[in-house]
CSV table of C-alpha atoms in Angstrom, one decimal:
chain,number,residue,atom,x,y,z
R,12,MET,CA,51.0,48.5,30.8
R,13,GLN,CA,47.3,47.9,30.2
R,14,CYS,CA,44.4,46.1,32.2
R,15,HIS,CA,41.6,44.9,29.7
R,16,LEU,CA,39.5,44.1,32.6
R,17,ILE,CA,39.1,48.1,33.2
R,18,ASN,CA,37.4,48.0,29.7
R,19,HIS,CA,35.5,44.8,29.9
R,20,HIS,CA,34.4,44.2,33.5
R,21,CYS,CA,32.4,45.4,36.3
R,22,LEU,CA,31.8,44.2,39.7
R,23,ALA,CA,28.4,45.6,41.3
R,24,THR,CA,27.4,44.9,45.1
R,25,PRO,CA,24.5,46.1,46.9
R,26,ARG,CA,26.6,49.3,48.0
R,27,THR,CA,29.2,49.8,45.4
R,28,VAL,CA,30.6,49.4,41.8
R,29,SER,CA,34.2,48.6,40.9
R,30,PRO,CA,36.3,47.1,38.0
R,31,CYS,CA,37.2,44.1,39.7
R,32,CYS,CA,37.3,42.2,43.1
R,33,ASN,CA,40.8,42.9,43.4
R,34,HIS,CA,40.5,46.6,43.4
R,35,THR,CA,40.5,48.4,46.6
R,36,GLN,CA,38.5,51.6,46.0
R,37,HIS,CA,34.8,51.0,45.5
R,38,HIS,CA,32.5,53.8,44.2
R,39,LEU,CA,29.3,54.8,45.3
R,40,MET,CA,27.7,55.4,42.2
R,41,THR,CA,25.2,53.4,39.9
R,42,PRO,CA,26.6,50.7,37.4
R,43,GLN,CA,26.1,53.2,34.3
R,44,GLU,CA,27.5,56.0,36.1
R,45,TYR,CA,30.6,54.1,36.9
R,46,TRP,CA,31.0,52.9,33.4
R,47,SER,CA,30.8,56.5,32.1
R,48,SER,CA,33.1,57.8,34.9
R,49,ASP,CA,36.2,60.0,35.0
R,50,GLN,CA,37.3,57.5,37.7
R,51,ARG,CA,37.6,54.5,35.4
R,52,SER,CA,39.4,56.5,32.6
R,53,ARG,CA,41.9,57.5,34.9
R,54,ILE,CA,42.8,54.1,36.1
R,55,HIS,CA,43.2,53.2,32.6
R,56,THR,CA,45.4,56.4,31.7
R,57,GLN,CA,47.6,55.5,34.5
R,58,LEU,CA,48.2,51.9,33.5
R,59,ALA,CA,48.9,53.2,29.9
R,60,GLN,CA,51.5,55.3,31.4
R,61,GLY,CA,53.3,52.4,33.0
R,62,ARG,CA,52.1,53.5,36.7
R,63,TRP,CA,50.3,51.1,39.0
R,64,PRO,CA,47.4,53.0,40.5
R,65,ASP,CA,47.3,52.6,44.4
R,66,GLN,CA,43.8,50.4,44.1
R,67,CYS,CA,45.6,47.8,42.2
R,68,SER,CA,48.0,46.7,44.8
R,69,GLN,CA,47.0,43.0,44.7
R,70,CYS,CA,47.8,42.6,41.1
R,71,ARG,CA,51.0,44.4,41.6
R,72,GLU,CA,52.2,42.3,44.4
R,73,ASP,CA,50.9,39.0,42.6
R,74,GLU,CA,53.1,39.9,39.8
R,75,SER,CA,56.2,40.9,41.7
R,76,GLN,CA,55.9,37.3,43.5
R,77,GLY,CA,55.8,35.8,40.1
R,78,ARG,CA,52.1,34.8,40.4
R,79,GLN,CA,49.4,35.4,37.6
R,80,SER,CA,47.5,38.3,38.4
R,81,LEU,CA,43.9,39.1,37.9
R,82,ARG,CA,45.2,41.8,35.4
R,83,GLN,CA,47.4,39.3,33.5
R,84,TRP,CA,44.2,36.9,33.4
R,85,GLY,CA,41.7,39.6,32.0
R,86,ASN,CA,44.5,40.5,29.6
R,87,ALA,CA,44.9,36.9,28.1
R,88,ARG,CA,41.2,36.5,27.9
R,89,TYR,CA,40.1,40.1,26.5
R,90,SER,CA,43.1,41.0,24.5
R,91,HIS,CA,41.5,40.1,21.0
R,92,ARG,CA,38.0,41.7,22.0
R,93,ARG,CA,37.1,45.3,21.3
R,94,PRO,CA,35.7,47.2,24.0
R,95,LEU,CA,32.0,48.4,24.2
R,96,ASP,CA,31.4,52.0,24.5
R,97,ASP,CA,28.7,52.0,26.7
R,98,GLN,CA,28.8,48.7,28.9
R,99,PRO,CA,30.9,45.8,30.1
R,100,ARG,CA,31.0,42.3,28.6
R,101,TYR,CA,31.8,40.7,31.8
R,102,VAL,CA,29.8,41.3,35.0
R,103,ASP,CA,30.3,40.2,38.4
R,104,LEU,CA,27.0,40.3,40.4
R,105,ARG,CA,26.9,40.3,44.3
R,106,LEU,CA,23.1,41.0,44.5
R,107,SER,CA,22.9,40.5,48.6
R,108,ASN,CA,24.8,39.5,51.2
R,109,GLU,CA,22.0,37.0,52.4
R,110,CYS,CA,23.6,33.6,53.2
R,111,ASN,CA,22.4,30.5,54.9
R,112,LEU,CA,25.6,30.0,56.8
R,113,ARG,CA,27.9,31.8,59.2
R,114,CYS,CA,31.5,30.8,58.3
R,115,ARG,CA,34.1,31.3,60.8
R,116,MET,CA,36.3,33.1,58.7
R,117,CYS,CA,33.7,35.1,56.8
R,118,ASP,CA,32.2,38.8,57.9
R,119,PRO,CA,29.2,40.8,57.6
R,120,ARG,CA,30.0,41.8,54.1
R,121,TYR,CA,29.0,38.5,52.9
R,122,SER,CA,26.7,37.1,55.6
R,123,ALA,CA,24.0,39.1,56.8
R,124,GLY,CA,23.8,36.2,59.6
R,125,ILE,CA,27.0,37.0,60.8
R,126,SER,CA,26.1,40.8,61.1
R,127,ALA,CA,23.1,39.9,63.3
R,128,GLU,CA,25.3,37.6,65.4
R,129,LEU,CA,28.2,40.1,65.9
R,130,HIS,CA,25.6,43.0,66.8
R,131,ARG,CA,23.7,40.8,69.1
R,132,HIS,CA,26.7,39.5,71.0
R,133,ASP,CA,29.0,42.7,70.7
R,134,LEU,CA,31.8,40.7,68.8
R,135,GLN,CA,32.9,43.9,66.8
R,136,GLU,CA,36.6,43.6,67.8
R,137,PHE,CA,36.8,40.5,65.8
R,138,TYR,CA,36.0,41.8,62.4
R,139,PRO,CA,37.3,44.4,59.9
R,140,THR,CA,36.1,47.8,60.7
R,141,GLU,CA,35.0,48.3,57.0
R,142,SER,CA,32.6,45.4,57.6
R,143,LEU,CA,30.7,46.4,60.7
R,144,THR,CA,28.2,48.3,59.3
R,145,HIS,CA,26.9,46.0,56.7
R,146,LYS,CA,23.5,44.4,57.7
R,147,LEU,CA,21.3,42.5,55.4
R,148,GLU,CA,21.6,44.3,52.1
R,149,VAL,CA,20.2,43.9,48.8
R,150,ILE,CA,21.3,45.9,45.5
R,151,GLN,CA,18.9,48.7,44.7
R,152,PRO,CA,16.3,47.9,42.0
R,153,SER,CA,17.3,51.0,39.8
R,154,HIS,CA,20.8,50.0,39.9
R,155,LEU,CA,19.7,46.2,38.9
R,156,ASP,CA,17.5,47.7,36.2
R,157,GLU,CA,20.7,49.4,34.6
R,158,ILE,CA,22.5,46.0,34.7
R,159,ARG,CA,19.6,44.2,33.0
R,160,ARG,CA,19.8,46.6,30.0
R,161,TRP,CA,23.4,45.4,29.8
R,162,LEU,CA,22.2,41.8,29.3
R,163,PRO,CA,22.1,41.4,25.5
R,164,GLN,CA,25.9,42.2,25.1
R,165,ILE,CA,27.2,40.4,28.3
R,166,ASP,CA,29.3,37.1,27.4
R,167,ARG,CA,30.3,36.3,30.7
R,168,LEU,CA,27.9,36.6,33.9
R,169,GLN,CA,29.1,35.6,37.4
R,170,PHE,CA,27.0,35.5,40.6
R,171,THR,CA,28.7,35.6,44.3
R,172,GLY,CA,27.3,36.7,47.4
R,173,GLY,CA,26.1,36.0,49.9
R,174,GLU,CA,24.9,32.8,48.8
R,175,PRO,CA,23.6,33.0,45.0
R,176,THR,CA,21.1,29.9,45.5
R,177,GLN,CA,19.4,31.7,48.4
R,178,ILE,CA,19.1,35.1,46.6
R,179,ALA,CA,15.9,35.4,44.8
R,180,GLY,CA,17.1,38.0,42.4
R,181,VAL,CA,19.8,35.6,41.0
R,182,ARG,CA,17.2,33.1,39.5
R,183,ASP,CA,15.1,36.2,37.9
R,184,VAL,CA,18.3,37.5,36.1
R,185,ILE,CA,19.4,34.1,35.0
R,186,GLU,CA,15.8,33.3,33.8
R,187,GLU,CA,15.6,36.6,31.8
R,188,MET,CA,18.9,35.7,30.0
R,189,ILE,CA,17.5,32.3,29.1
R,190,HIS,CA,14.0,33.6,27.9
R,191,GLN,CA,15.5,36.3,26.0
R,192,GLY,CA,17.8,34.5,24.3
R,193,HIS,CA,21.0,35.6,25.5
R,194,ALA,CA,22.3,32.6,27.4
R,195,THR,CA,23.6,30.6,24.5
R,196,ARG,CA,26.4,32.8,24.0
R,197,CYS,CA,27.1,33.5,27.6
R,198,ASP,CA,29.2,31.8,30.1
R,199,LEU,CA,27.7,31.6,33.5
R,200,LEU,CA,29.7,31.1,36.6
R,201,ILE,CA,28.5,30.5,40.0
R,202,THR,CA,29.9,30.5,43.4
R,203,THR,CA,28.1,28.6,45.9
R,204,ASN,CA,28.5,26.8,49.3
R,205,ALA,CA,26.5,23.9,47.5
R,206,THR,CA,24.0,23.2,50.4
R,207,ARG,CA,21.3,24.5,48.4
R,208,VAL,CA,22.0,23.1,45.0
R,209,ASP,CA,19.2,21.3,43.2
R,210,ALA,CA,18.0,20.3,39.9
R,211,TRP,CA,17.2,23.9,38.7
R,212,TRP,CA,20.7,24.8,38.8
R,213,LEU,CA,22.3,21.8,37.5
R,214,ASP,CA,19.9,22.1,34.5
R,215,LEU,CA,21.4,25.4,33.4
R,216,VAL,CA,24.2,23.5,31.5
R,217,ASN,CA,21.5,23.0,28.8
R,218,HIS,CA,20.8,26.6,28.5
R,219,PHE,CA,24.2,28.7,28.7
R,220,GLN,CA,27.3,28.4,26.3
R,221,SER,CA,29.1,27.1,29.5
R,222,VAL,CA,28.4,26.8,33.3
R,223,HIS,CA,31.0,26.9,36.0
R,224,PHE,CA,30.7,26.2,39.6
R,225,THR,CA,33.0,27.2,42.1
R,226,VAL,CA,32.2,25.3,45.5
R,227,SER,CA,33.4,26.8,48.9
R,228,MET,CA,34.5,24.1,51.0
R,229,ASP,CA,36.8,24.2,54.3
R,230,GLY,CA,37.8,21.1,56.0
R,231,VAL,CA,35.9,17.6,55.9
R,232,GLY,CA,33.2,16.1,58.2
R,233,GLU,CA,33.2,17.5,61.7
R,234,THR,CA,35.8,20.2,61.0
R,235,PHE,CA,33.8,21.3,57.8
R,236,GLU,CA,30.4,21.5,60.0
R,237,TYR,CA,32.4,23.5,62.7
R,238,ILE,CA,33.8,26.2,60.5
R,239,ARG,CA,31.0,26.5,58.2
R,240,HIS,CA,28.3,26.9,60.6
R,241,GLY,CA,24.9,25.6,59.5
R,242,ALA,CA,26.2,23.4,56.8
R,243,ASP,CA,25.7,19.5,57.0
R,244,TRP,CA,28.5,17.4,55.6
R,245,SER,CA,26.5,14.5,54.0
R,246,ARG,CA,24.3,16.8,52.4
R,247,PHE,CA,27.0,19.0,51.1
R,248,CYS,CA,28.8,15.9,49.6
R,249,ALA,CA,25.7,14.7,47.9
R,250,ASN,CA,25.3,17.9,46.2
R,251,VAL,CA,29.0,18.0,45.2
R,252,GLN,CA,28.5,14.7,43.7
R,253,GLN,CA,25.5,16.1,41.6
R,254,ILE,CA,27.6,19.0,40.5
R,255,ILE,CA,30.5,16.6,39.4
R,256,ARG,CA,28.2,14.7,37.3
R,257,ALA,CA,26.5,17.7,35.6
R,258,VAL,CA,29.3,20.2,35.2
R,259,SER,CA,32.5,20.0,33.2
R,260,SER,CA,33.9,23.0,35.0
R,261,LEU,CA,34.3,22.9,38.4
R,262,GLN,CA,36.5,24.6,41.0
R,263,ILE,CA,36.7,23.9,44.8
R,264,ASN,CA,37.7,26.9,46.8
R,265,SER,CA,39.0,26.7,50.4
R,266,VAL,CA,40.5,29.2,52.8
R,267,MET,CA,44.1,28.3,54.5
R,268,SER,CA,43.4,29.2,58.0
R,269,ALA,CA,44.3,28.5,61.7
R,270,TYR,CA,41.1,26.4,61.5
R,271,THR,CA,42.0,24.4,58.4
R,272,ILE,CA,45.5,23.4,58.7
R,273,PRO,CA,45.4,20.9,61.6
R,274,THR,CA,43.4,18.5,59.3
R,275,LEU,CA,44.9,19.6,56.0
R,276,THR,CA,45.8,16.2,54.6
R,277,ASP,CA,42.1,14.9,55.2
R,278,GLN,CA,41.0,17.8,52.9
R,279,CYS,CA,43.5,16.9,50.4
R,280,ARG,CA,42.4,13.3,50.1
R,281,THR,CA,38.7,14.3,49.5
R,282,VAL,CA,39.6,16.7,47.0
R,283,ARG,CA,41.8,14.3,45.1
R,284,GLU,CA,38.5,11.7,45.3
R,285,TRP,CA,36.5,14.5,43.6
R,286,GLN,CA,39.3,15.3,41.1
R,287,LEU,CA,39.3,11.6,39.8
R,288,GLN,CA,35.7,11.2,39.6
R,289,HIS,CA,35.3,14.6,37.7
R,290,ARG,CA,38.2,13.6,35.3
R,291,SER,CA,36.5,10.3,34.5
R,292,LEU,CA,33.2,11.8,33.7
R,293,HIS,CA,34.6,14.9,32.0
R,294,PRO,CA,38.1,13.8,30.1
R,295,ARG,CA,38.2,17.5,28.5
R,296,GLY,CA,36.8,19.3,31.5
R,297,HIS,CA,38.2,21.5,33.9
R,298,PHE,CA,38.9,20.8,37.9
R,299,ALA,CA,41.0,23.0,40.1
R,300,TRP,CA,41.3,23.5,43.6
R,301,THR,CA,42.5,26.9,45.3
R,302,MET,CA,43.2,27.8,49.0
R,303,PRO,CA,44.4,31.2,49.5
R,304,VAL,CA,46.0,32.0,52.8
R,305,ILE,CA,43.9,34.2,54.8
R,306,HIS,CA,44.7,37.6,55.9
R,307,GLU,CA,41.6,38.8,57.3
R,308,PRO,CA,40.3,38.5,60.4
R,309,ALA,CA,43.9,38.8,61.6
R,310,GLN,CA,43.1,36.1,64.6
R,311,LEU,CA,42.8,33.5,62.1
R,312,ARG,CA,46.1,33.8,60.4
R,313,CYS,CA,47.8,30.4,60.2
R,314,TRP,CA,51.0,31.9,62.1
R,315,VAL,CA,48.9,32.8,65.3
R,316,TYR,CA,49.9,29.8,66.8
R,317,PRO,CA,52.8,29.5,69.4
R,318,ARG,CA,56.0,27.9,68.1
R,319,MET,CA,55.2,24.8,70.2
R,320,TYR,CA,52.1,24.0,67.9
R,321,ARG,CA,53.7,25.2,64.9
R,322,ARG,CA,56.1,22.4,64.9
R,323,VAL,CA,53.6,19.9,64.9
R,324,LEU,CA,51.4,21.5,62.4
R,325,GLU,CA,54.3,21.9,60.2
R,326,ASN,CA,54.6,18.0,59.7
R,327,GLU,CA,50.6,18.1,58.9
R,328,ILE,CA,51.2,20.7,56.1
R,329,ARG,CA,54.6,19.2,54.7
R,330,ASN,CA,52.5,16.1,54.1
R,331,ALA,CA,50.1,18.0,52.5
R,332,VAL,CA,52.6,19.7,50.2
R,333,SER,CA,53.7,16.3,49.2
R,334,MET,CA,50.3,15.2,48.4
R,335,CYS,CA,49.4,18.2,46.3
R,336,ASP,CA,52.6,18.2,44.3
R,337,GLN,CA,52.0,14.4,43.4
R,338,TRP,CA,48.5,15.2,42.4
R,339,HIS,CA,49.3,18.5,40.6
R,340,MET,CA,47.2,20.6,42.8
R,341,THR,CA,49.8,23.4,42.3
R,342,ALA,CA,48.0,26.4,43.8
R,343,VAL,CA,47.2,24.6,47.1
R,344,ALA,CA,50.9,23.4,47.4
R,345,GLU,CA,52.0,27.0,46.9
R,346,SER,CA,49.6,28.2,49.8
R,347,ALA,CA,50.9,25.5,52.1
R,348,ARG,CA,54.4,26.3,51.3
R,349,SER,CA,53.9,29.9,52.3
R,350,VAL,CA,52.5,29.0,55.6
R,351,ILE,CA,55.7,27.0,56.4
R,352,ALA,CA,57.4,30.2,55.5
R,353,GLN,CA,55.3,32.2,57.8
R,354,PHE,CA,55.9,29.8,60.6
R,355,GLU,CA,59.7,30.3,60.3
R,356,SER,CA,59.7,34.1,59.5
R,357,GLN,CA,56.7,35.5,61.9
R,358,PRO,CA,57.3,36.1,65.6
R,359,GLU,CA,55.0,34.6,68.1
R,360,SER,CA,52.2,36.9,68.8
R,361,PRO,CA,50.5,36.2,72.3
R,362,GLU,CA,48.0,38.9,71.5
R,363,GLN,CA,46.6,37.3,68.2
R,364,TRP,CA,46.9,34.1,70.1
R,365,ASP,CA,44.8,35.4,72.6
R,366,LYS,CA,42.5,37.0,70.3
R,367,PHE,CA,42.1,33.5,68.4
R,368,ALA,CA,41.0,31.7,71.7
R,369,ARG,CA,38.6,34.5,72.6
R,370,TYR,CA,37.1,34.4,69.3
R,371,THR,CA,36.9,30.5,69.1
R,372,GLY,CA,35.4,30.4,72.4
R,373,ALA,CA,32.6,33.2,71.9
R,374,LEU,CA,31.7,31.4,68.9
R,375,ASP,CA,31.5,28.0,70.4
R,376,ARG,CA,29.4,29.4,73.2
R,377,ILE,CA,27.0,31.3,70.9
R,378,ARG,CA,26.5,28.4,68.6
R,379,HIS,CA,26.7,25.6,71.0
R,380,ALA,CA,29.7,24.2,69.2
R,381,ARG,CA,32.8,22.1,69.9
R,382,HIS,CA,35.1,20.3,67.9
R,383,THR,CA,36.8,16.8,68.6
R,384,LEU,CA,40.3,18.3,68.1
R,385,SER,CA,39.3,21.0,70.6
R,386,TRP,CA,41.4,24.1,70.3
R,387,HIS,CA,40.7,24.8,73.9
R,388,HIS,CA,43.3,22.4,75.2
R,389,MET,CA,45.7,24.8,73.5
R,390,PHE,CA,44.7,27.8,75.3
R,391,GLY,CA,45.1,26.5,78.6
């Protein structure tokens, strides 16, 4: 057994370095130190011996459930490539957790605004323990300098965040790739909330070998603005239309949570419209929609609803499954089916329902927000 990402990929964040985003152990060392480390060698050795490292549990679970794992994706992409001795070919950069939004399913690791909010209003009980020490974070200049030295041989560069379009260092690295002549043989991937995309970002398709956008979206209209606090639906849609016209490779990424399932069919219809528009403009392009089921924070898991509400919500979810099957949105259909299975298998949890109610109420008071659907009538 092998994982080519161990030999080709590196994820660098303001605090840690690891082989990929699924890996559960993140190392407190510089990018170059990690690449030359015994820790990375041990992972490779264990896999070569047919043993799953404990840190690779997500890929192990995916493969046991018949889903394509990140390991399998990496093997398909890099099996024909010779590893470089002293650096990766594929780098995922999370230069900062600076973000202009405070999404309800996010946490301080990815939004400094959420960090400030939770400390100001004592919301620590609602977030994963490991996220509570994160404030505004930026990668150390010396770490970024090491990554800059890798740029001439990188063939796949990815930016997540935070929000990459707001993080100043992201533009600097991209412009360095272009000015040094490395961009034309490099694939560029950007994960964005699409609230700040402008002509500069769209023009990148003229400089890189390929450009892929992953756009984060949860709900439509009022629901979107309620979940993704700080975003404007009309502006977001206008930006998505620009991305659809400019970029031949596009993925919409949503989160299946207690907030999104009540209006899931509305989101299906909207993404379907975008799918058709993109297909007409880019017949040979790539368009996908993913919607992984949330695990953390626990109070936003879909099955927090009591059974009396699950019965109503199940109809909405089944309608969404039917739409996604018809429109070949396989990943979202599978996620929706798993929620129906959770409704049937998971017992009611008054504790988590109460926590969902308190979390929703607290954010509504702090943000002066209220949804027409109003979960409050459910809380009693």
